[in-house]
Tab-separated table of C-alpha atoms in Angstrom:
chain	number	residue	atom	x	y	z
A	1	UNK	CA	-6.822	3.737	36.115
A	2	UNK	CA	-9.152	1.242	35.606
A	3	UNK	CA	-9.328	-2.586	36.230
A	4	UNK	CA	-6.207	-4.539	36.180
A	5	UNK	CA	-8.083	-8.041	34.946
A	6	UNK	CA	-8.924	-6.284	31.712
A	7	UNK	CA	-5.397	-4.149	31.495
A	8	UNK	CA	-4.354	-6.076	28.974
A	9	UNK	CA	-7.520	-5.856	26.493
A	10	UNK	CA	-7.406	-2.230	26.777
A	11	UNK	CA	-3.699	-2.129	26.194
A	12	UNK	CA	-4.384	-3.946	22.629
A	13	UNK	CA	-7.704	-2.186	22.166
A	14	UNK	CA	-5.420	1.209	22.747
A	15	UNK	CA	-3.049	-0.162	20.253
A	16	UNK	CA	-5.388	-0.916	17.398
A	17	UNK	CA	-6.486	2.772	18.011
A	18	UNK	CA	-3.523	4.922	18.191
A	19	UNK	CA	-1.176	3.318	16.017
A	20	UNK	CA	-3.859	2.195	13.493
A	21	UNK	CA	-4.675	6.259	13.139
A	22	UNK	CA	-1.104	7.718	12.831
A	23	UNK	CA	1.899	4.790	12.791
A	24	UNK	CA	4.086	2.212	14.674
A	25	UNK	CA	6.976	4.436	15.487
A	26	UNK	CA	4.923	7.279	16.093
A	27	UNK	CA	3.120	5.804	19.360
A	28	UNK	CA	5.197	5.104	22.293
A	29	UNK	CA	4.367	2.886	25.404
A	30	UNK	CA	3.600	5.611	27.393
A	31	UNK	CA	1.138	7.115	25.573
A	32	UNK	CA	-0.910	3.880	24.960
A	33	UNK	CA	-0.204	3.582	28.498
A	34	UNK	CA	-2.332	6.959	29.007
A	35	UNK	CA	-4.714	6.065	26.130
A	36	UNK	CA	-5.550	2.499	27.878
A	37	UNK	CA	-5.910	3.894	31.380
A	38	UNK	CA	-3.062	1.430	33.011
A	39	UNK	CA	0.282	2.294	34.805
A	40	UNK	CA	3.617	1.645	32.883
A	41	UNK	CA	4.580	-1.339	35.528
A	42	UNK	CA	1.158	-3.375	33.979
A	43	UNK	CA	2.128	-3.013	30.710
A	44	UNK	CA	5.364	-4.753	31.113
A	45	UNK	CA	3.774	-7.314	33.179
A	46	UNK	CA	1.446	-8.560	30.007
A	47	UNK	CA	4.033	-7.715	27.227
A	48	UNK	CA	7.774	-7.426	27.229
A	49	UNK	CA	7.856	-4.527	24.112
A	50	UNK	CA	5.788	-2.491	22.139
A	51	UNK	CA	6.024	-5.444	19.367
A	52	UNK	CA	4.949	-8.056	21.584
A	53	UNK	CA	1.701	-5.600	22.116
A	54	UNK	CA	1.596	-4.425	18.030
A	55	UNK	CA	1.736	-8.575	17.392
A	56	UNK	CA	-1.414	-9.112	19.576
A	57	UNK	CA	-2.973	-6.339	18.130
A	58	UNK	CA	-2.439	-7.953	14.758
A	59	UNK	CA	-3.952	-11.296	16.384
A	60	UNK	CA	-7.107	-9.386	17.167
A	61	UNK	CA	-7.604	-7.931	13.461
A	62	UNK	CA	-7.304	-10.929	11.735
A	63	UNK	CA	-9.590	-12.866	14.339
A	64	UNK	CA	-11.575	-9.990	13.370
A	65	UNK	CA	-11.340	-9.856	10.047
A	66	UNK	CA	-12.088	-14.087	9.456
A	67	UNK	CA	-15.047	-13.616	11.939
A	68	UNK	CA	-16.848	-10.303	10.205
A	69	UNK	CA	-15.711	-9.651	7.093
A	70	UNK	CA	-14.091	-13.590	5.468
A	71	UNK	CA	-16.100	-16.480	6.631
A	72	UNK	CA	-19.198	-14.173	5.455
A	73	UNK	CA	-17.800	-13.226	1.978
A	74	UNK	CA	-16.164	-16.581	1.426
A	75	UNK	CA	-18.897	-18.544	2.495
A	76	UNK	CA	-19.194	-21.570	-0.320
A	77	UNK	CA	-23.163	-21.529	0.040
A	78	UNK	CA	-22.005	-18.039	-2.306
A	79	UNK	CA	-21.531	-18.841	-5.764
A	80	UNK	CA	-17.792	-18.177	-6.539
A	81	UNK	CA	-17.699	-14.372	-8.034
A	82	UNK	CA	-20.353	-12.888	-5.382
A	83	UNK	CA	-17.882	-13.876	-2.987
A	84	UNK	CA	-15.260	-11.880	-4.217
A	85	UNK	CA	-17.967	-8.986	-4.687
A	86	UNK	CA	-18.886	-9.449	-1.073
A	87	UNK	CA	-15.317	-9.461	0.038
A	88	UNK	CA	-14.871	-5.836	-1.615
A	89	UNK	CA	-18.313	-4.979	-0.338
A	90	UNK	CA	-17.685	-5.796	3.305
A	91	UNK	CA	-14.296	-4.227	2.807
A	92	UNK	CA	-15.584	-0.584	2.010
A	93	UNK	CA	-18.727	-0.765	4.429
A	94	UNK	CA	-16.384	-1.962	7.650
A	95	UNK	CA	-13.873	1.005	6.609
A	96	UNK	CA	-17.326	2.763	6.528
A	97	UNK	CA	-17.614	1.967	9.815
A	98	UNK	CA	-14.414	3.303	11.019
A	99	UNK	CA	-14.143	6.680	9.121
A	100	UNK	CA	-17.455	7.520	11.363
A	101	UNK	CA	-16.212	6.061	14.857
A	102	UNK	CA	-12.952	7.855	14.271
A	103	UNK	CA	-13.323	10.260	11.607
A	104	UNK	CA	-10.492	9.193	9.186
A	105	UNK	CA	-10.128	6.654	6.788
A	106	UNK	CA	-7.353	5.047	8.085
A	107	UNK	CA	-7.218	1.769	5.386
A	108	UNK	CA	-5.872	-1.880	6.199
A	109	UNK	CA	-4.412	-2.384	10.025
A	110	UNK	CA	-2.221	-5.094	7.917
A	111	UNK	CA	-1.106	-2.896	5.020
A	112	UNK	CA	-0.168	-0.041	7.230
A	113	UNK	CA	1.710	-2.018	9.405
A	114	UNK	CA	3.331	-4.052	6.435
A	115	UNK	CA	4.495	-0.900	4.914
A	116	UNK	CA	6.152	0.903	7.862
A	117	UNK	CA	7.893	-2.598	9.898
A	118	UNK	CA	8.343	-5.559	6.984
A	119	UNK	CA	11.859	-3.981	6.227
A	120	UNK	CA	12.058	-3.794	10.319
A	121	UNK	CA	10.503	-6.658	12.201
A	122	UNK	CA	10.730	-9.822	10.994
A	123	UNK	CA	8.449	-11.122	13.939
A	124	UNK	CA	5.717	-8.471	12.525
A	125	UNK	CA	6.648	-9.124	8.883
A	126	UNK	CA	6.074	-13.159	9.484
A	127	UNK	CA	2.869	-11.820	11.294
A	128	UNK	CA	1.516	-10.423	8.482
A	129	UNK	CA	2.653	-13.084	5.660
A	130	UNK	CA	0.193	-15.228	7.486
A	131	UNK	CA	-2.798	-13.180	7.530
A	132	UNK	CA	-1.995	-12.355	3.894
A	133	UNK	CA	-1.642	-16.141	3.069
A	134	UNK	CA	-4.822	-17.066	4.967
A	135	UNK	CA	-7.044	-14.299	2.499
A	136	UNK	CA	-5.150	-15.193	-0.553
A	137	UNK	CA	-5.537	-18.822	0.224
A	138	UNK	CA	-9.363	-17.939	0.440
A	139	UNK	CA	-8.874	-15.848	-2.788
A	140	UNK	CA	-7.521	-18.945	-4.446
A	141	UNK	CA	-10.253	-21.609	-3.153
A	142	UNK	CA	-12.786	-19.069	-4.410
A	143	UNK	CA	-11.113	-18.717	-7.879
A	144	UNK	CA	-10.648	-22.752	-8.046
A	145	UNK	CA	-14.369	-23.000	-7.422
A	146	UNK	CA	-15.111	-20.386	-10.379
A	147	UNK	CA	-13.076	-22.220	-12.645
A	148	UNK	CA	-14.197	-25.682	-11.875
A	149	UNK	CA	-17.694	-24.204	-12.543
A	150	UNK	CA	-16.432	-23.258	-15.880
A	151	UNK	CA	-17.905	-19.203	-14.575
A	152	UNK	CA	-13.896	-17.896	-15.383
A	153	UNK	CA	-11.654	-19.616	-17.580
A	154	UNK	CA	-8.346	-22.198	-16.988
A	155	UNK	CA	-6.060	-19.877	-15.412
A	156	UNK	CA	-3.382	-20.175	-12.806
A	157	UNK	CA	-5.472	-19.212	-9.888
A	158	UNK	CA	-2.444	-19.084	-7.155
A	159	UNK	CA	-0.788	-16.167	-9.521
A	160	UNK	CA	-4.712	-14.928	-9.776
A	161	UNK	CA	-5.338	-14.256	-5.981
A	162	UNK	CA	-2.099	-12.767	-4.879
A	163	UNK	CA	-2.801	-10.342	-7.849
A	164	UNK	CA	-6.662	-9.796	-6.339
A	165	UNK	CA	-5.683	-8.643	-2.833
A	166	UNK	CA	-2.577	-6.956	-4.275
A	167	UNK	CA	-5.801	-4.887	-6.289
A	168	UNK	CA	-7.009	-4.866	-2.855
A	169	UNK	CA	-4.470	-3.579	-0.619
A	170	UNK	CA	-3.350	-1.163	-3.780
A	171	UNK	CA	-7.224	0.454	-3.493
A	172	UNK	CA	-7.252	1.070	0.113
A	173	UNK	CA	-3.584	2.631	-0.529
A	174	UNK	CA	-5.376	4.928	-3.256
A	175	UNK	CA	-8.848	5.571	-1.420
A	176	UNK	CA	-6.892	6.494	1.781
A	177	UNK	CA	-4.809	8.806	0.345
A	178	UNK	CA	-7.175	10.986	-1.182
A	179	UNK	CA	-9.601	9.628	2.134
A	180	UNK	CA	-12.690	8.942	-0.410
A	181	UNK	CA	-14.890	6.421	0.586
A	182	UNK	CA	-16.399	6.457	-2.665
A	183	UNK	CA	-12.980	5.212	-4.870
A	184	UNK	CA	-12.768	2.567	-2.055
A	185	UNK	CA	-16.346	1.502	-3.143
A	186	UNK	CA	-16.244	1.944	-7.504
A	187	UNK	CA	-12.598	0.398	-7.656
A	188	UNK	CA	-13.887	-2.053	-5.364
A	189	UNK	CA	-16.771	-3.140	-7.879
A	190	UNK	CA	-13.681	-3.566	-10.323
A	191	UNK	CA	-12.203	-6.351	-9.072
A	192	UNK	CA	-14.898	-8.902	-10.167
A	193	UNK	CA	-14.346	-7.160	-14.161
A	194	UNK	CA	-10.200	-7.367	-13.453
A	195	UNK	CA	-11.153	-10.765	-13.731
A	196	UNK	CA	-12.058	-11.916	-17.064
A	197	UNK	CA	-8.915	-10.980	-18.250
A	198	UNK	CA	-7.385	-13.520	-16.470
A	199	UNK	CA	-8.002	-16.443	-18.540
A	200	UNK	CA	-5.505	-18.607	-20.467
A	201	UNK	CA	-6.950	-17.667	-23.635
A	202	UNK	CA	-5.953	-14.107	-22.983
A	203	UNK	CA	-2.651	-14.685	-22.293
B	1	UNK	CA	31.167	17.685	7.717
B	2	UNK	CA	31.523	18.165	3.935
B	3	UNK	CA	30.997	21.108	2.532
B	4	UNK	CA	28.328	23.898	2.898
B	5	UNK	CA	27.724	24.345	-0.703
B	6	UNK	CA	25.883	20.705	-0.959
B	7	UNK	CA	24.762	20.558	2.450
B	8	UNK	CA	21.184	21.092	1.434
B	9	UNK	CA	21.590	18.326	-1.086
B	10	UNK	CA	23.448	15.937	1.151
B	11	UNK	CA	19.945	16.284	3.809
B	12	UNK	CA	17.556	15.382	0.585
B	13	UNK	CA	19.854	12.403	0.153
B	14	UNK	CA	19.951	11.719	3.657
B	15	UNK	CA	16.132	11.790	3.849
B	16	UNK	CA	15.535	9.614	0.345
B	17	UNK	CA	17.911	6.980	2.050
B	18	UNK	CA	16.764	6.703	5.779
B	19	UNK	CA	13.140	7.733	5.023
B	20	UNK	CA	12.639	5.371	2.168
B	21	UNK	CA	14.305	2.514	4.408
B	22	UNK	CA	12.482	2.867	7.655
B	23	UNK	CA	9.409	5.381	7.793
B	24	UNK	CA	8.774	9.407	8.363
B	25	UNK	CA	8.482	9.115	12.592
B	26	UNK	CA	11.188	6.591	13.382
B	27	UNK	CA	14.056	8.916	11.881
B	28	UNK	CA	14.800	12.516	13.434
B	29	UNK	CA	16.912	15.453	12.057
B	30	UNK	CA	19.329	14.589	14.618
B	31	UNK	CA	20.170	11.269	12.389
B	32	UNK	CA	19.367	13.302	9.015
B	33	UNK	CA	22.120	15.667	9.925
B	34	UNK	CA	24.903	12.542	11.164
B	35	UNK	CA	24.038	10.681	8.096
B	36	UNK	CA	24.479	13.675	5.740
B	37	UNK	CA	27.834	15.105	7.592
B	38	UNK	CA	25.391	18.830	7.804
B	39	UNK	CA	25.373	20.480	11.206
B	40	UNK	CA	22.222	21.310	12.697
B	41	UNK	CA	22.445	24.412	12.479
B	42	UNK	CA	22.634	24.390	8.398
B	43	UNK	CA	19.615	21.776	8.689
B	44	UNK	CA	17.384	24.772	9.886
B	45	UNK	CA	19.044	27.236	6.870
B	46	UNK	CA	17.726	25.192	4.719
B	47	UNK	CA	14.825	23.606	6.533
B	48	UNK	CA	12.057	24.892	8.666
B	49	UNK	CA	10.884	21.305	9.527
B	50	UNK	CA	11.485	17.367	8.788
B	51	UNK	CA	8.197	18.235	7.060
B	52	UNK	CA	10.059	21.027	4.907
B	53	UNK	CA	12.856	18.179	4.318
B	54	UNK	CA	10.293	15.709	3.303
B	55	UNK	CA	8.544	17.474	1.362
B	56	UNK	CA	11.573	18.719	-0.977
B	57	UNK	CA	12.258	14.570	-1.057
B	58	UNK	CA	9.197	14.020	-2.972
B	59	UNK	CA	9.882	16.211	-5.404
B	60	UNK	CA	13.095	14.861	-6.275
B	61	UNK	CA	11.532	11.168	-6.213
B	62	UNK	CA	8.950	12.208	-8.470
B	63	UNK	CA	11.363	14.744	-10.653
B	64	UNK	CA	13.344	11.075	-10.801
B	65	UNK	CA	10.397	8.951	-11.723
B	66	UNK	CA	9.224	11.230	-14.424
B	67	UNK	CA	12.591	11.300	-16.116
B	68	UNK	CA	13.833	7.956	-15.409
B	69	UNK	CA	10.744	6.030	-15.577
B	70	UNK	CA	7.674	7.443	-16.903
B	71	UNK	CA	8.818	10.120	-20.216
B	72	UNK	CA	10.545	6.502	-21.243
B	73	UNK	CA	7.562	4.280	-20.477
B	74	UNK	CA	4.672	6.394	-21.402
B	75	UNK	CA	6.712	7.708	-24.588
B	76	UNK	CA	3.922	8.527	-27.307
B	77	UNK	CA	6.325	6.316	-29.924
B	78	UNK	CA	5.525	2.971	-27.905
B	79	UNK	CA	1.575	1.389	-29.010
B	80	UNK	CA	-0.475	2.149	-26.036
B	81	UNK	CA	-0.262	-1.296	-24.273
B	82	UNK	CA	3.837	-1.323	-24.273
B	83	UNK	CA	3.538	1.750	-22.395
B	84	UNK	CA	1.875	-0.068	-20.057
B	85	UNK	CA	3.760	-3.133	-20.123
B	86	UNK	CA	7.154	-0.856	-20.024
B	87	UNK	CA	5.788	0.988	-16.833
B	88	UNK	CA	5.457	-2.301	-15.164
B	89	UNK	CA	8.989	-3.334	-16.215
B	90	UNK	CA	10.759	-0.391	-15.118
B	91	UNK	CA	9.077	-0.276	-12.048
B	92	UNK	CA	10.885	-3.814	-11.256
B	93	UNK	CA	13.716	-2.944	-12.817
B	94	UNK	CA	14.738	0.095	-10.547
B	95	UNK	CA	13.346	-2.201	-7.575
B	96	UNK	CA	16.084	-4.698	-8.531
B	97	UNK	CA	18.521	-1.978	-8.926
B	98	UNK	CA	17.658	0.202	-5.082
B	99	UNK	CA	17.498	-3.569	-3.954
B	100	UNK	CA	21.314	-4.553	-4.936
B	101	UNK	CA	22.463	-0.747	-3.260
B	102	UNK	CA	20.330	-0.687	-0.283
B	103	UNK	CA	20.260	-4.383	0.403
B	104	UNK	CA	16.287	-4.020	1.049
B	105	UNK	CA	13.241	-4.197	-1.441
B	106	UNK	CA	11.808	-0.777	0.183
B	107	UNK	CA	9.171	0.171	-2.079
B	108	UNK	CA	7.432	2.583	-3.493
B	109	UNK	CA	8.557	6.074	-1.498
B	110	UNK	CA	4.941	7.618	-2.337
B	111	UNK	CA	2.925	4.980	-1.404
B	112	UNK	CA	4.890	4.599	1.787
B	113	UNK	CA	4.920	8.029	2.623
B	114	UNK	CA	1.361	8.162	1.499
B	115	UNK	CA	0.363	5.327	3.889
B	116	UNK	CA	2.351	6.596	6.460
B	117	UNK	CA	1.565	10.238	6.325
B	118	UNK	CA	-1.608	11.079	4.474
B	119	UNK	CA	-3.604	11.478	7.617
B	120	UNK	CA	-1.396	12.940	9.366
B	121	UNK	CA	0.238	15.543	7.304
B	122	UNK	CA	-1.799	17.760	4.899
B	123	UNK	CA	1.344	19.161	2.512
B	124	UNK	CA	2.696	15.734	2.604
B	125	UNK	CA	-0.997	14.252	1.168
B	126	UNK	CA	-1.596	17.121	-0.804
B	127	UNK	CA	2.228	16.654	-2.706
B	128	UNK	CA	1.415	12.504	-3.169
B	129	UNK	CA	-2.020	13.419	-4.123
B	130	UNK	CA	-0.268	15.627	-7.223
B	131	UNK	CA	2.322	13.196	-7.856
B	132	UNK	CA	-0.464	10.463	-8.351
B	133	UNK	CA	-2.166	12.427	-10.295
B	134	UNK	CA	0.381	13.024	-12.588
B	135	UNK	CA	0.908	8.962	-13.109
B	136	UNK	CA	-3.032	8.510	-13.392
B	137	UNK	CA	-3.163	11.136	-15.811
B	138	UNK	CA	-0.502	9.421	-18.181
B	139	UNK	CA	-2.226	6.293	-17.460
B	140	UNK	CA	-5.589	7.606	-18.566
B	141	UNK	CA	-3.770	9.208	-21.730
B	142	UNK	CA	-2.639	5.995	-22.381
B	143	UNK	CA	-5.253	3.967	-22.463
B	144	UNK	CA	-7.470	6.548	-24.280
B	145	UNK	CA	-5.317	6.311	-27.116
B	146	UNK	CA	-5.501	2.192	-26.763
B	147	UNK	CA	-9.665	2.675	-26.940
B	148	UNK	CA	-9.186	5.000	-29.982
B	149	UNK	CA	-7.129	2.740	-31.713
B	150	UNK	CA	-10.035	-0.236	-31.017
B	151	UNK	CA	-6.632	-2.045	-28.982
B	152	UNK	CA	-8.850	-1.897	-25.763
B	153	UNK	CA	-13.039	-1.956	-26.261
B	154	UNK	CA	-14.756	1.725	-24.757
B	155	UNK	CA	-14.121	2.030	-20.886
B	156	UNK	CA	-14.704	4.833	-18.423
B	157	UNK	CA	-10.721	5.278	-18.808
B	158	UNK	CA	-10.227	7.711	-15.951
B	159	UNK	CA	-11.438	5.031	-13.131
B	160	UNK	CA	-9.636	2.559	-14.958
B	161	UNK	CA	-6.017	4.256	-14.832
B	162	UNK	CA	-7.124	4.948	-10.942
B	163	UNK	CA	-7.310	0.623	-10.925
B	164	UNK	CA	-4.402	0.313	-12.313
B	165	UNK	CA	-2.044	2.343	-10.309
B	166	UNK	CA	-3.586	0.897	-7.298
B	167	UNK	CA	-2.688	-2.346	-8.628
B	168	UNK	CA	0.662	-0.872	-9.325
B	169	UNK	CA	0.891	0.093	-5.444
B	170	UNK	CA	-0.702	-3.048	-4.494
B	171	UNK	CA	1.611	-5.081	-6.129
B	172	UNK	CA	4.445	-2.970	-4.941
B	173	UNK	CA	2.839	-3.511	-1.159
B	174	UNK	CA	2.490	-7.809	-1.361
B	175	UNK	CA	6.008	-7.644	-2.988
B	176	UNK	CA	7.873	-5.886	-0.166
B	177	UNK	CA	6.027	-7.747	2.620
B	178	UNK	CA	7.594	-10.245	0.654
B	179	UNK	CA	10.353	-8.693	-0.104
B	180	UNK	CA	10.025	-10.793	-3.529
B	181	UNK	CA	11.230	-9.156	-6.309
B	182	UNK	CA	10.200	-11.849	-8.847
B	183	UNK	CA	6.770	-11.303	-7.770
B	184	UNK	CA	6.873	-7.753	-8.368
B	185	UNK	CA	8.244	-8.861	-12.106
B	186	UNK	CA	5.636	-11.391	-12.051
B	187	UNK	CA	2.441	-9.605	-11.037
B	188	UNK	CA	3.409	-6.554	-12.650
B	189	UNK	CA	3.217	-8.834	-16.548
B	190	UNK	CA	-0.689	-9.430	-15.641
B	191	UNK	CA	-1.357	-5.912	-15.645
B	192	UNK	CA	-2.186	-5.746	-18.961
B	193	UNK	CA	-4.443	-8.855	-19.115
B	194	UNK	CA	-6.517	-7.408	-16.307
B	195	UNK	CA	-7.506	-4.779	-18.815
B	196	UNK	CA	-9.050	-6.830	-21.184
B	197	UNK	CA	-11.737	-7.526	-18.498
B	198	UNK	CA	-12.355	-3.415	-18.088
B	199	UNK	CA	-14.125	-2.853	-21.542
B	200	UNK	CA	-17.547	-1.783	-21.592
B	201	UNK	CA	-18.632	-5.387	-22.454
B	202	UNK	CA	-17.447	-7.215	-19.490
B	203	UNK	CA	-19.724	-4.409	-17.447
């Protein structure tokens, strides 16, 4: 067993494995118990369920995700469109990352999870509606910028970025179910194209 | 327990209604057979596995979603882009209907299963990984026969049907998180507007 002071970091960091690889029913306490190294009595002393644990899991990707992957892409020294090409960019080279570390391509922590407990867990499900409203909120700035800029035409830009990281979530769906790494990447360097169809005039 | 005859039925119906609602590891064959009034016993005449169950699921989802759905959608009597648009509308429209029987906006049972499953269970990714192709395929038809009619400008149409069923998923994903139904409606009208960015032109 190892230390108790950092019992509870492994706990999550044996969370984000385990149920990030197979699912959210399919992991018990006990087992991320095992994985973490720390006796059943310690995991109840730092969270009261396996939810309480899954919701500061999902607190640790999306710290994650602002801190590597969106304050980077969205930055606004970008102009507006390389942002959303960085975003996908970033996207395929962190899940990149992971297929080597753990030798599947196991997609979106948030879409899994979304998926399997929305219909569920209403704690997780308001969980998630925040992370996705934080990107799409970034999505939306990003798209206001472009159109201010007169780079993309008037369009409604709220309707625009909730149908961008629906693209998004919809190719990691895609790319993880046939686990290439290489659809992830060329539907990825779609998105930006997707986009100039979504002008007024086209309507 | 009803009778023997439809037992093996009864299970398939049991599994396209629990399954669908909740997820592949949070539902045993203990429940499968209580739900569907089969004793256990008949589960395993029929039934080597949940897997076997599962398995013989999909096929009757996707035996359903060619009939119901896509012969009518992708019917070679609509112009190419009302296939498309149709698609999209059916899609919501069975949504709506599983949504006023089931009480929950569940999804889409491949991409669920798909998320779920995919790297966990090789006949269960190989069997999605057919039924998508099947979709992608009439998408690809489709839109072939949009670019020979000069309705859509000269694309690489095979990645392009691959974008738009994961937008199709995606969508399907952001609306259950949701659990929106009018988004679903609403995001699935811009699918057809995204493709007037995917010409070669916009490249």
């Amino acid at each position: 067993m190892g230390r108790t002071s950092d019992a509870k970091e492994r706990l999550i960091q044996a969370a984000m494995a385990l149920i990030h690889a197979r699912s959210y029913a399919d992991v018990g306490v006990q087992e991320l118990c095992e994985h973490a190294g720390v006796k059943k009595g310690s995991f109840y002393h730092f969270f009261n369920t396996k939810q309480d644990l899954v919701l500061a899991a999902l607190d640790q990707w999306w710290a994650f995700a602002r801190e590597r992957n969106w304050n980077d892409a969205f930055s606004p020294t970008r102009p507006p469109l390389e942002r959303i090409e960085r975003f996908f960019e970033i996207n395929y080279e962190q899940n990149v990352a992971e297929f080597e570390l753990a030798g599947q391509f196991s997609g979106c922590p948030f879409g899994n999870l979304s998926i399997e407990m929305c219909c569920q867990d209403d704690a997780i499900r308001e969980k998630i509606h925040a992370i996705f409203d934080d990107v799409v909120g970034r999505l939306k700035q990003t798209l206001d910028d472009a159109v201010a800029n007169k780079i993309l035409a008037p369009m409604d830009t709220q309707e625009t970025a909730l149908a961008l990281w629906a693209y998004c979530e919809g190719v990691l769906m895609l790319a993880k179910a046939r686990q290439d790494l290489d659809l992830l990447r060329r539907l990825g360097k779609r998105a930006v194209r997707f986009l100039q169809g979504s002008g007024r005039k086209a309507a």
